[in-house]
């Protein structure tokens, strides 16, 4: 097997898009899960075998067979936690003279593909920035559509999460979410809490600064209750109280942001200290397997020191 | 017998030629890819040279006033290259950017602070007691030196400040908790503990990895982040290109 290593040019901070915006449109309303087995594109030399699911005693377990990775990727160097800012749905729709809602629905399709790939390639945690606290200022129609799209997707995919071994966690300020969505979130989190193949963390109404503030507030309550002393407060304690404490791997190894913007926009501010940042011009509905492989290749080739030095 | 010997001989030579062809293919593919990346490197270097000479019209006039505050993150191993750091700062100042924050994870730049400040006339060391808007109105150059201790550790210290206030107020209800633990209060508390600089508009990262190495998270909510490569390979043209790219960006802030 060819194994190529070469210096990756870093003069450009953006990875230029290799394909033109796709003309034509394939929009699927809702999120239909057709099963895990599908015919792989011929350009990838990998064998995909269907995962089988056994449900015993209310626990879903997935027996995975070995899935060969695309050429150039190494399973040992796969990031444990990937975070994604799914940007560009609106622009994608405008390019095609479609309503914004069509862009968001196409974005859901991209997310579904990414979740499948993460599960197959051994990524443990995928965190997606679905809705920022700043997004509340968008037109009410769009906000309502986004929340209802999220609710529909959760309802339709609940069963398949179990089959696929996906655990769902939702982080963010839930105080502004509709009651029906809140109750559905609780139900899905409870139903999938024992799944272990992949943890999908959806950030809804999330703000990185808010995350830090609510951690401090929680700590204050614990001090008031006498659980901890004032002197015990350090960055480790704050980290324990952040919303990403729902996972074993709270710090993303790789952050992908689509649509060409080069910023994190108040997403996981605390957690991104040593995260590899990958910015791509592709709009989120166009972000597919090839682009994900490119991001992972870029991650695997980097020399990461996490603040230390080479010995 | 002769036939089987001939057959073995033929097999031997076929395998040998096959191996040679495989090796040649291997080296050819390597050579092609190396050439591609070499060419890309040459193109980048040429573009950078043309930009520095002012030969590319697009980069001749930069809307510099869009950058109120620039942060430069340097990987700690590169931070020891003080001459490179000074050169970079001189380029930045020459472009008209006067308010700069220098960050490295281990605080090596803080130790070289005096050496760096000596190279610039009239430079003011950033004082946290100043209001951000007063700082940015200063016509002269200001330099801020920041390290990891000004990030997460500072937030922990600021959290302690807020907590003491919370306890002192005898707060019992959640409303009072929300008033004390708010984003604006945290920003004030960070200033109190000496780590309350302004949010940079742009961060330039000099290092092998495309990550900000623990730059104070509280200050980079909407900050544009551009990776520039290792400090030893820094180019004036690349700097201009990065700044130009920033000046063309439009932020929606969630809208």
Coordinates of C-alpha atoms in Angstrom, one line a residue:
Chain A
X1 CA 0.0 0.0 0.0
X2 CA 1.4 3.4 -0.9
X3 CA 2.1 5.6 2.0
X4 CA 3.1 9.1 1.1
X5 CA 4.4 11.7 3.4
X6 CA 5.1 15.2 2.2
X7 CA 5.2 18.8 3.6
X8 CA 1.8 20.2 3.5
X9 CA 1.8 23.8 2.2
X10 CA 0.4 26.2 4.8
X11 CA 0.7 29.5 3.1
X12 CA -3.0 29.4 2.4
X13 CA -5.2 29.1 5.4
X14 CA -8.2 28.0 3.4
X15 CA -8.4 24.8 1.5
X16 CA -9.6 25.8 -2.0
X17 CA -12.7 24.1 -3.2
X18 CA -12.0 21.6 -5.9
X19 CA -15.5 21.4 -7.3
X20 CA -17.9 24.0 -8.6
X21 CA -21.2 24.5 -6.8
X22 CA -23.4 21.6 -7.8
X23 CA -26.2 22.5 -10.1
X24 CA -29.4 20.7 -9.7
X25 CA -30.9 19.8 -6.4
X26 CA -31.6 16.8 -4.4
X27 CA -33.6 17.6 -1.4
X28 CA -35.0 15.1 1.0
X29 CA -37.5 16.3 3.4
X30 CA -37.1 14.6 6.7
X31 CA -34.3 12.2 7.3
X32 CA -34.9 8.7 6.0
X33 CA -32.6 6.0 7.2
X34 CA -32.3 3.3 4.6
X35 CA -30.0 1.1 6.6
X36 CA -26.3 1.0 7.0
X37 CA -25.4 -1.0 4.0
X38 CA -25.1 1.0 0.8
X39 CA -23.0 0.7 -2.3
X40 CA -19.8 2.7 -1.8
X41 CA -18.6 5.1 -4.5
X42 CA -16.2 3.3 -6.9
X43 CA -13.4 5.9 -6.3
X44 CA -12.8 4.5 -2.8
X45 CA -11.2 1.2 -2.5
X46 CA -13.0 0.1 0.7
X47 CA -15.2 -2.7 1.6
X48 CA -18.3 -1.7 3.5
X49 CA -20.0 -4.4 5.4
X50 CA -23.3 -3.9 7.2
X51 CA -23.2 -3.7 10.9
X52 CA -25.6 -6.0 12.7
X53 CA -27.4 -4.9 15.7
X54 CA -28.6 -6.9 18.6
X55 CA -30.9 -5.5 21.1
X56 CA -30.7 -7.4 24.4
X57 CA -32.1 -6.3 27.7
X58 CA -32.9 -2.9 26.3
X59 CA -29.3 -2.3 25.4
X60 CA -28.3 -1.9 21.8
X61 CA -25.0 -3.4 20.9
X62 CA -23.5 -3.2 17.5
X63 CA -21.2 -5.8 16.1
X64 CA -18.8 -4.1 13.7
X65 CA -16.8 -5.8 11.1
X66 CA -13.6 -4.2 10.0
X67 CA -14.2 -1.3 7.6
X68 CA -11.3 -0.4 5.4
X69 CA -10.4 3.2 5.5
X70 CA -9.9 5.4 2.4
X71 CA -6.3 5.4 1.1
X72 CA -4.0 7.7 3.1
X73 CA -5.9 7.5 6.4
X74 CA -4.6 5.6 9.4
X75 CA -6.9 4.2 12.0
X76 CA -4.4 4.7 14.7
X77 CA -4.2 8.4 14.0
X78 CA -8.0 9.0 13.7
X79 CA -9.1 11.8 16.0
X80 CA -11.2 10.7 18.9
X81 CA -13.4 13.8 18.9
X82 CA -14.4 15.8 15.8
X83 CA -16.3 19.1 16.0
X84 CA -18.1 20.7 13.1
X85 CA -19.5 24.1 12.5
X86 CA -22.1 23.4 9.9
X87 CA -22.1 26.7 8.1
X88 CA -23.4 27.7 4.7
X89 CA -26.9 26.2 4.4
X90 CA -28.4 29.6 3.7
X91 CA -25.8 30.5 1.0
X92 CA -26.2 27.1 -0.6
X93 CA -29.9 27.7 -0.9
X94 CA -29.4 31.2 -2.3
X95 CA -27.0 30.0 -4.9
X96 CA -29.8 27.7 -6.2
X97 CA -32.5 30.3 -5.8
X98 CA -34.2 28.1 -3.2
X99 CA -35.7 29.1 0.2
X100 CA -33.4 28.9 3.2
X101 CA -35.3 25.9 4.5
X102 CA -34.2 23.9 1.6
X103 CA -30.6 24.6 2.6
X104 CA -31.2 23.4 6.1
X105 CA -32.8 20.2 4.9
X106 CA -29.9 19.5 2.6
X107 CA -27.6 20.2 5.6
X108 CA -29.4 17.4 7.5
X109 CA -28.5 15.0 4.7
X110 CA -24.8 16.0 5.0
X111 CA -24.9 15.5 8.7
X112 CA -26.4 12.0 8.3
X113 CA -23.6 11.1 6.0
X114 CA -21.0 12.4 8.4
X115 CA -22.5 10.5 11.3
X116 CA -22.3 7.3 9.4
X117 CA -18.7 7.9 8.4
X118 CA -17.7 8.7 11.9
X119 CA -19.2 5.6 13.2
X120 CA -17.5 3.5 10.6
X121 CA -14.1 5.0 10.9
X122 CA -13.7 4.8 14.7
X123 CA -14.3 8.4 15.7
X124 CA -15.8 8.3 19.2
X125 CA -17.4 11.7 19.5
X126 CA -18.9 14.1 16.9
X127 CA -20.0 17.5 18.1
X128 CA -22.0 19.6 15.7
X129 CA -22.9 23.3 16.1
X130 CA -26.6 23.2 15.1
X131 CA -27.8 26.4 16.6
X132 CA -25.9 29.2 18.3
X133 CA -27.3 31.5 21.0
X134 CA -26.6 34.3 18.5
X135 CA -28.9 32.7 16.0
X136 CA -32.0 33.6 18.0
X137 CA -31.9 37.0 16.3
X138 CA -32.6 35.4 13.0
X139 CA -36.1 35.8 11.5
X140 CA -38.7 34.0 13.7
X141 CA -39.9 31.9 10.7
X142 CA -36.4 30.6 10.2
X143 CA -35.8 29.9 13.9
X144 CA -39.1 28.0 14.2
X145 CA -38.3 26.0 11.1
X146 CA -34.9 25.1 12.4
X147 CA -36.2 23.9 15.7
X148 CA -39.0 22.0 14.1
X149 CA -36.5 20.4 11.7
X150 CA -34.4 19.3 14.7
X151 CA -37.5 17.9 16.4
X152 CA -38.6 16.0 13.3
X153 CA -35.1 14.6 12.8
X154 CA -34.8 13.4 16.4
X155 CA -38.2 11.7 16.2
X156 CA -37.6 10.0 12.9
X157 CA -34.1 8.8 13.8
X158 CA -34.7 7.7 17.4
X159 CA -35.0 4.0 16.4
X160 CA -32.0 4.1 14.1
X161 CA -29.8 5.6 16.8
X162 CA -30.4 2.5 18.8
X163 CA -29.7 0.2 15.8
X164 CA -26.5 2.2 15.0
X165 CA -25.3 2.4 18.5
X166 CA -25.3 6.2 18.6
X167 CA -25.7 8.0 21.8
X168 CA -27.2 11.5 21.6
X169 CA -26.4 14.3 23.9
X170 CA -27.7 17.9 23.5
X171 CA -25.8 20.9 25.0
X172 CA -26.7 24.5 25.2
X173 CA -29.1 26.8 27.0
X174 CA -32.3 24.8 27.0
X175 CA -34.3 27.5 28.7
X176 CA -35.4 29.0 25.4
X177 CA -36.3 25.8 23.7
X178 CA -40.0 24.8 23.2
X179 CA -41.3 22.4 25.8
X180 CA -42.1 19.7 23.2
X181 CA -38.5 19.7 22.0
X182 CA -37.1 19.7 25.5
X183 CA -39.1 16.6 26.4
X184 CA -38.1 14.9 23.2
X185 CA -34.5 15.6 23.9
X186 CA -34.8 14.1 27.3
X187 CA -36.4 11.1 25.9
X188 CA -33.8 10.6 23.2
X189 CA -30.9 11.1 25.6
X190 CA -32.4 8.6 28.0
X191 CA -33.1 6.0 25.3
X192 CA -29.6 6.2 23.8
X193 CA -27.5 6.7 26.9
X194 CA -26.1 3.2 26.8
X195 CA -25.0 3.3 23.2
X196 CA -21.3 3.2 22.7
X197 CA -20.4 3.2 19.0
X198 CA -20.5 7.0 18.5
X199 CA -21.6 9.9 20.7
X200 CA -23.3 12.6 18.7
X201 CA -23.3 15.9 20.7
X202 CA -25.7 18.5 19.2
X203 CA -25.1 22.0 20.4
X204 CA -28.4 23.9 20.3
X205 CA -28.8 27.4 21.6
X206 CA -25.1 27.1 22.6
X207 CA -22.5 29.8 23.4
X208 CA -18.9 29.1 24.5
X209 CA -19.0 32.0 26.9
X210 CA -22.3 30.9 28.3
X211 CA -20.8 27.4 28.8
X212 CA -18.0 28.9 31.0
X213 CA -20.5 31.1 32.9
X214 CA -22.9 28.2 33.7
X215 CA -19.9 26.2 34.9
X216 CA -18.9 29.0 37.3
X217 CA -22.5 29.2 38.5
X218 CA -22.6 25.4 39.1
X219 CA -19.4 25.7 41.1
X220 CA -20.9 28.6 43.1
X221 CA -23.8 26.4 44.0
X222 CA -21.5 23.6 45.1
X223 CA -19.5 26.0 47.3
X224 CA -22.7 27.2 48.8
X225 CA -23.7 23.6 49.5
X226 CA -20.4 23.0 51.1
X227 CA -19.3 20.3 48.6
X228 CA -16.2 22.2 47.7
X229 CA -14.1 25.0 49.2
X230 CA -13.3 28.3 47.6
X231 CA -9.6 27.3 47.4
X232 CA -10.5 24.3 45.3
X233 CA -11.5 26.3 42.3
X234 CA -9.1 25.9 39.4
X235 CA -9.3 25.4 35.7
X236 CA -9.8 21.6 36.3
X237 CA -12.9 22.2 38.3
X238 CA -14.3 24.5 35.6
X239 CA -13.6 21.9 33.0
X240 CA -15.6 19.3 35.0
X241 CA -18.6 21.6 35.0
X242 CA -18.6 22.5 31.3
X243 CA -21.5 21.1 29.3
X244 CA -19.0 18.8 27.4
X245 CA -18.6 16.8 30.6
X246 CA -21.2 14.5 29.1
X247 CA -18.4 12.8 27.2
X248 CA -15.2 10.9 27.9
X249 CA -13.4 13.1 25.3
X250 CA -14.5 16.7 25.9
X251 CA -11.8 18.3 23.8
X252 CA -12.1 18.1 20.0
X253 CA -9.0 17.0 18.2
X254 CA -10.2 18.4 15.0
X255 CA -12.6 21.3 14.3
X256 CA -14.1 21.6 10.8
X257 CA -15.8 24.8 9.7
X258 CA -17.4 24.9 6.3
X259 CA -18.3 27.9 4.0
X260 CA -14.9 29.6 4.1
X261 CA -15.2 31.5 7.4
X262 CA -12.1 31.5 9.5
X263 CA -13.4 31.8 13.0
X264 CA -15.0 29.7 15.8
X265 CA -18.0 32.0 16.4
X266 CA -18.4 31.3 20.1
X267 CA -18.3 27.6 19.7
X268 CA -16.5 25.5 22.4
X269 CA -14.2 28.4 23.2
X270 CA -12.7 26.7 26.3
X271 CA -12.3 23.3 24.7
X272 CA -10.5 24.3 21.5
X273 CA -7.1 25.2 23.0
X274 CA -5.2 22.5 21.1
X275 CA -7.7 21.6 18.5
X276 CA -6.6 21.4 14.9
X277 CA -8.6 23.9 12.9
X278 CA -9.7 23.0 9.4
X279 CA -11.5 25.6 7.4
X280 CA -12.9 24.7 4.0
X281 CA -14.7 26.7 1.3
X282 CA -17.3 24.1 0.7
X283 CA -20.7 24.9 2.0
X284 CA -22.1 22.5 4.5
X285 CA -24.7 20.8 2.2
X286 CA -21.8 20.1 -0.2
X287 CA -19.4 18.8 2.4
X288 CA -19.1 15.1 1.7
X289 CA -16.9 12.1 2.1
X290 CA -14.1 13.4 0.0
X291 CA -13.9 16.6 2.0
X292 CA -14.1 14.8 5.3
X293 CA -11.2 12.5 4.2
X294 CA -9.2 15.7 3.3
X295 CA -9.8 17.1 6.7
X296 CA -8.8 13.9 8.4
X297 CA -5.7 13.6 6.2
X298 CA -4.7 17.1 7.1
X299 CA -5.2 16.3 10.8
X300 CA -3.2 13.1 10.6
X301 CA -0.3 14.8 8.9
X302 CA 0.1 17.6 11.4
X303 CA 2.9 17.7 14.0
X304 CA 1.0 18.4 17.1
X305 CA 2.8 19.2 20.3
X306 CA -0.1 20.3 22.6
X307 CA 2.0 23.1 24.0
X308 CA 5.0 21.0 24.8
X309 CA 8.3 20.6 23.0
X310 CA 9.9 17.9 21.1
X311 CA 12.3 16.0 23.4
Chain B
X1 CA 13.7 -31.4 -17.1
X2 CA 15.0 -28.7 -19.5
X3 CA 11.4 -27.5 -19.9
X4 CA 10.9 -27.1 -16.1
X5 CA 14.2 -25.3 -15.8
X6 CA 13.3 -22.9 -18.6
X7 CA 10.0 -22.4 -16.9
X8 CA 11.7 -21.5 -13.6
X9 CA 14.1 -19.2 -15.3
X10 CA 11.2 -17.4 -17.1
X11 CA 9.3 -17.1 -13.8
X12 CA 12.4 -15.7 -12.1
X13 CA 12.9 -13.0 -14.8
X14 CA 9.3 -12.2 -14.9
X15 CA 9.2 -11.6 -11.2
X16 CA 12.4 -9.6 -11.3
X17 CA 11.1 -7.3 -14.1
X18 CA 7.8 -7.0 -12.3
X19 CA 9.5 -5.9 -9.1
X20 CA 11.6 -3.4 -11.0
X21 CA 8.5 -2.0 -12.7
X22 CA 6.7 -1.7 -9.4
X23 CA 9.6 0.2 -7.8
X24 CA 9.8 2.5 -10.8
X25 CA 6.1 3.2 -10.6
X26 CA 6.5 3.9 -6.9
X27 CA 9.3 6.3 -7.4
X28 CA 7.5 7.9 -10.3
X29 CA 4.4 8.6 -8.2
X30 CA 6.6 10.0 -5.4
X31 CA 8.4 12.2 -7.9
X32 CA 5.1 13.5 -9.4
X33 CA 3.7 14.4 -6.1
X34 CA 6.9 15.9 -4.9
X35 CA 6.9 18.0 -8.1
X36 CA 3.4 19.1 -7.5
X37 CA 4.1 20.3 -4.0
X38 CA 7.3 21.9 -5.1
X39 CA 5.5 23.8 -7.8
X40 CA 2.8 24.9 -5.3
X41 CA 5.6 26.1 -3.0
X42 CA 7.2 28.0 -5.8
X43 CA 3.9 29.6 -6.8
X44 CA 3.3 30.7 -3.2
X45 CA 6.8 32.1 -2.9
X46 CA 6.5 34.0 -6.2
X47 CA 3.1 35.4 -5.2
X48 CA 4.5 36.5 -1.9
X49 CA 7.4 38.2 -3.6
X50 CA 5.1 40.0 -6.0
X51 CA 2.8 41.1 -3.2
X52 CA 5.8 42.4 -1.2
X53 CA 7.0 44.4 -4.2
X54 CA 3.5 45.9 -4.6
X55 CA 3.2 44.4 -8.1
X56 CA -0.2 42.9 -7.5
X57 CA -2.8 45.7 -7.6
X58 CA -5.3 43.9 -5.5
X59 CA -3.0 44.1 -2.4
X60 CA -1.7 47.6 -2.9
X61 CA -4.2 49.3 -0.7
X62 CA -5.3 47.6 2.5
X63 CA -8.3 48.7 4.6
X64 CA -6.1 48.6 7.7
X65 CA -8.5 50.5 9.9
X66 CA -10.7 47.4 10.0
X67 CA -8.0 45.8 12.3
X68 CA -8.3 47.5 15.6
X69 CA -6.4 44.8 17.5
X70 CA -4.2 42.2 16.1
X71 CA -3.0 39.1 17.9
X72 CA 0.0 37.0 16.9
X73 CA 0.2 33.5 18.3
X74 CA 3.7 32.0 18.1
X75 CA 4.5 28.4 18.8
X76 CA 6.9 28.3 21.8
X77 CA 9.8 26.8 20.0
X78 CA 9.6 29.5 17.4
X79 CA 9.1 32.2 20.2
X80 CA 12.8 31.8 21.0
X81 CA 13.6 33.3 17.6
X82 CA 13.4 36.9 18.9
X83 CA 14.9 38.4 15.8
X84 CA 12.1 36.9 13.7
X85 CA 9.5 38.1 16.1
X86 CA 10.9 41.6 16.0
X87 CA 11.0 41.5 12.2
X88 CA 7.4 40.4 12.1
X89 CA 6.4 43.2 14.5
X90 CA 8.2 45.7 12.3
X91 CA 6.3 44.5 9.2
X92 CA 3.0 44.8 11.1
X93 CA 3.7 48.3 12.4
X94 CA 4.9 49.3 8.9
X95 CA 1.5 48.3 7.6
X96 CA -0.2 50.7 10.0
X97 CA -1.3 48.3 12.8
X98 CA -0.3 49.7 16.1
X99 CA -2.1 47.6 18.7
X100 CA -0.7 44.1 18.9
X101 CA -1.0 41.2 21.3
X102 CA 1.8 38.6 21.3
X103 CA 1.0 35.2 22.6
X104 CA 2.9 32.0 23.2
X105 CA 1.9 29.1 25.4
X106 CA 4.9 29.0 27.7
X107 CA 5.5 32.7 28.2
X108 CA 8.8 32.8 26.4
X109 CA 7.8 36.1 24.7
X110 CA 7.1 37.6 28.1
X111 CA 10.7 36.8 29.1
X112 CA 12.0 38.5 25.9
X113 CA 9.7 41.5 26.5
X114 CA 12.4 44.0 27.3
X115 CA 14.5 43.0 24.3
X116 CA 11.4 43.4 22.0
X117 CA 10.3 46.7 23.5
X118 CA 13.7 48.2 23.1
X119 CA 13.4 47.9 19.3
X120 CA 10.4 50.1 19.1
X121 CA 10.4 53.8 20.0
X122 CA 7.5 55.1 22.0
X123 CA 5.8 51.7 22.5
X124 CA 3.5 51.4 25.4
X125 CA 3.2 48.1 27.3
X126 CA -0.4 47.2 27.6
X127 CA -1.9 48.1 31.0
X128 CA -4.9 46.2 32.0
X129 CA -6.3 49.1 34.0
X130 CA -6.9 51.0 30.8
X131 CA -10.3 50.9 29.2
X132 CA -10.2 49.1 25.9
X133 CA -11.5 52.1 23.9
X134 CA -8.9 54.3 25.5
X135 CA -6.2 51.8 24.5
X136 CA -7.3 51.6 20.9
X137 CA -7.4 55.4 20.6
X138 CA -3.8 55.7 21.5
X139 CA -1.9 56.9 18.3
X140 CA 1.3 55.2 19.4
X141 CA 2.1 51.5 19.4
X142 CA 0.9 49.3 22.2
X143 CA 2.2 45.8 22.9
X144 CA 0.6 43.1 25.0
X145 CA 2.3 39.9 26.1
X146 CA 0.1 37.0 26.9
X147 CA 0.7 33.4 27.7
X148 CA -1.3 30.3 28.8
X149 CA -1.7 31.7 32.4
X150 CA -3.8 34.5 31.0
X151 CA -6.3 32.1 29.5
X152 CA -7.9 29.3 31.4
X153 CA -6.0 30.0 34.6
X154 CA -7.1 33.6 34.5
X155 CA -10.8 32.5 34.0
X156 CA -10.4 30.3 37.1
X157 CA -9.0 33.3 39.1
X158 CA -11.8 35.5 37.8
X159 CA -14.3 32.8 38.7
X160 CA -12.9 33.0 42.3
X161 CA -13.5 36.8 42.3
X162 CA -17.1 36.4 41.2
X163 CA -17.6 33.6 43.7
X164 CA -16.4 35.7 46.6
X165 CA -18.8 38.5 45.5
X166 CA -21.6 35.9 45.4
X167 CA -20.8 34.7 48.9
X168 CA -20.4 38.2 50.2
X169 CA -23.7 39.3 48.8
X170 CA -25.3 36.4 50.8
X171 CA -27.0 35.4 47.6
X172 CA -29.7 32.8 48.0
X173 CA -31.9 33.1 44.9
X174 CA -31.0 32.0 41.4
X175 CA -31.7 35.6 40.1
X176 CA -28.8 37.0 42.1
X177 CA -26.6 34.2 40.9
X178 CA -27.5 35.1 37.3
X179 CA -26.7 38.8 38.0
X180 CA -23.3 38.0 39.4
X181 CA -22.4 35.2 37.0
X182 CA -22.9 36.9 33.7
X183 CA -20.6 37.5 30.7
X184 CA -20.1 41.2 31.5
X185 CA -19.3 40.4 35.1
X186 CA -16.8 37.8 34.0
X187 CA -15.1 40.3 31.6
X188 CA -14.8 42.8 34.5
X189 CA -13.4 40.1 36.8
X190 CA -10.8 39.2 34.1
X191 CA -9.7 42.8 34.1
X192 CA -9.4 42.7 37.9
X193 CA -7.1 39.7 37.8
X194 CA -5.0 41.3 35.1
X195 CA -6.1 39.4 32.1
X196 CA -8.7 41.5 30.5
X197 CA -7.4 42.6 27.1
X198 CA -9.7 43.4 24.2
X199 CA -11.0 40.8 21.7
X200 CA -8.6 40.8 18.7
X201 CA -10.1 41.2 15.3
X202 CA -7.6 38.8 13.7
X203 CA -5.2 36.2 15.1
X204 CA -2.2 35.1 13.0
X205 CA -0.8 31.8 14.0
X206 CA 2.8 31.0 13.4
X207 CA 3.6 27.4 14.1
X208 CA 3.4 23.9 12.5
X209 CA -0.1 23.1 13.7
X210 CA -3.2 24.9 12.8
X211 CA -4.4 25.6 16.3
X212 CA -4.3 28.6 18.6
X213 CA -2.4 26.9 21.4
X214 CA -4.5 28.1 24.3
X215 CA -4.9 31.7 23.4
X216 CA -7.4 33.2 25.9
X217 CA -10.6 31.6 24.9
X218 CA -12.7 34.4 26.4
X219 CA -11.3 36.9 23.9
X220 CA -11.7 35.0 20.6
X221 CA -15.5 34.7 20.2
X222 CA -15.6 36.3 16.7
X223 CA -11.9 36.6 16.0
X224 CA -10.8 35.6 12.6
X225 CA -8.0 33.0 12.7
X226 CA -5.4 32.6 10.0
X227 CA -2.6 30.0 10.0
X228 CA 0.6 31.4 8.6
X229 CA 3.0 28.4 8.9
X230 CA 6.2 28.2 10.9
X231 CA 7.8 31.5 12.0
X232 CA 11.1 30.8 10.2
X233 CA 9.2 30.7 6.9
X234 CA 7.4 33.9 7.4
X235 CA 7.0 36.2 4.4
X236 CA 6.0 39.8 4.1
X237 CA 3.8 38.9 1.2
X238 CA 2.0 36.2 3.1
X239 CA 1.3 38.7 5.9
X240 CA -0.2 41.2 3.5
X241 CA -2.3 38.5 1.9
X242 CA -3.6 37.4 5.2
X243 CA -4.5 40.9 6.3
X244 CA -6.1 41.6 2.9
X245 CA -8.2 38.4 3.2
X246 CA -9.4 39.6 6.6
X247 CA -10.4 43.0 5.3
X248 CA -12.7 41.4 2.8
X249 CA -14.6 39.4 5.3
X250 CA -18.1 40.2 6.3
X251 CA -19.4 38.9 9.6
X252 CA -23.1 38.2 10.3
X253 CA -22.7 37.6 14.0
X254 CA -25.2 34.8 14.0
X255 CA -27.8 36.5 11.7

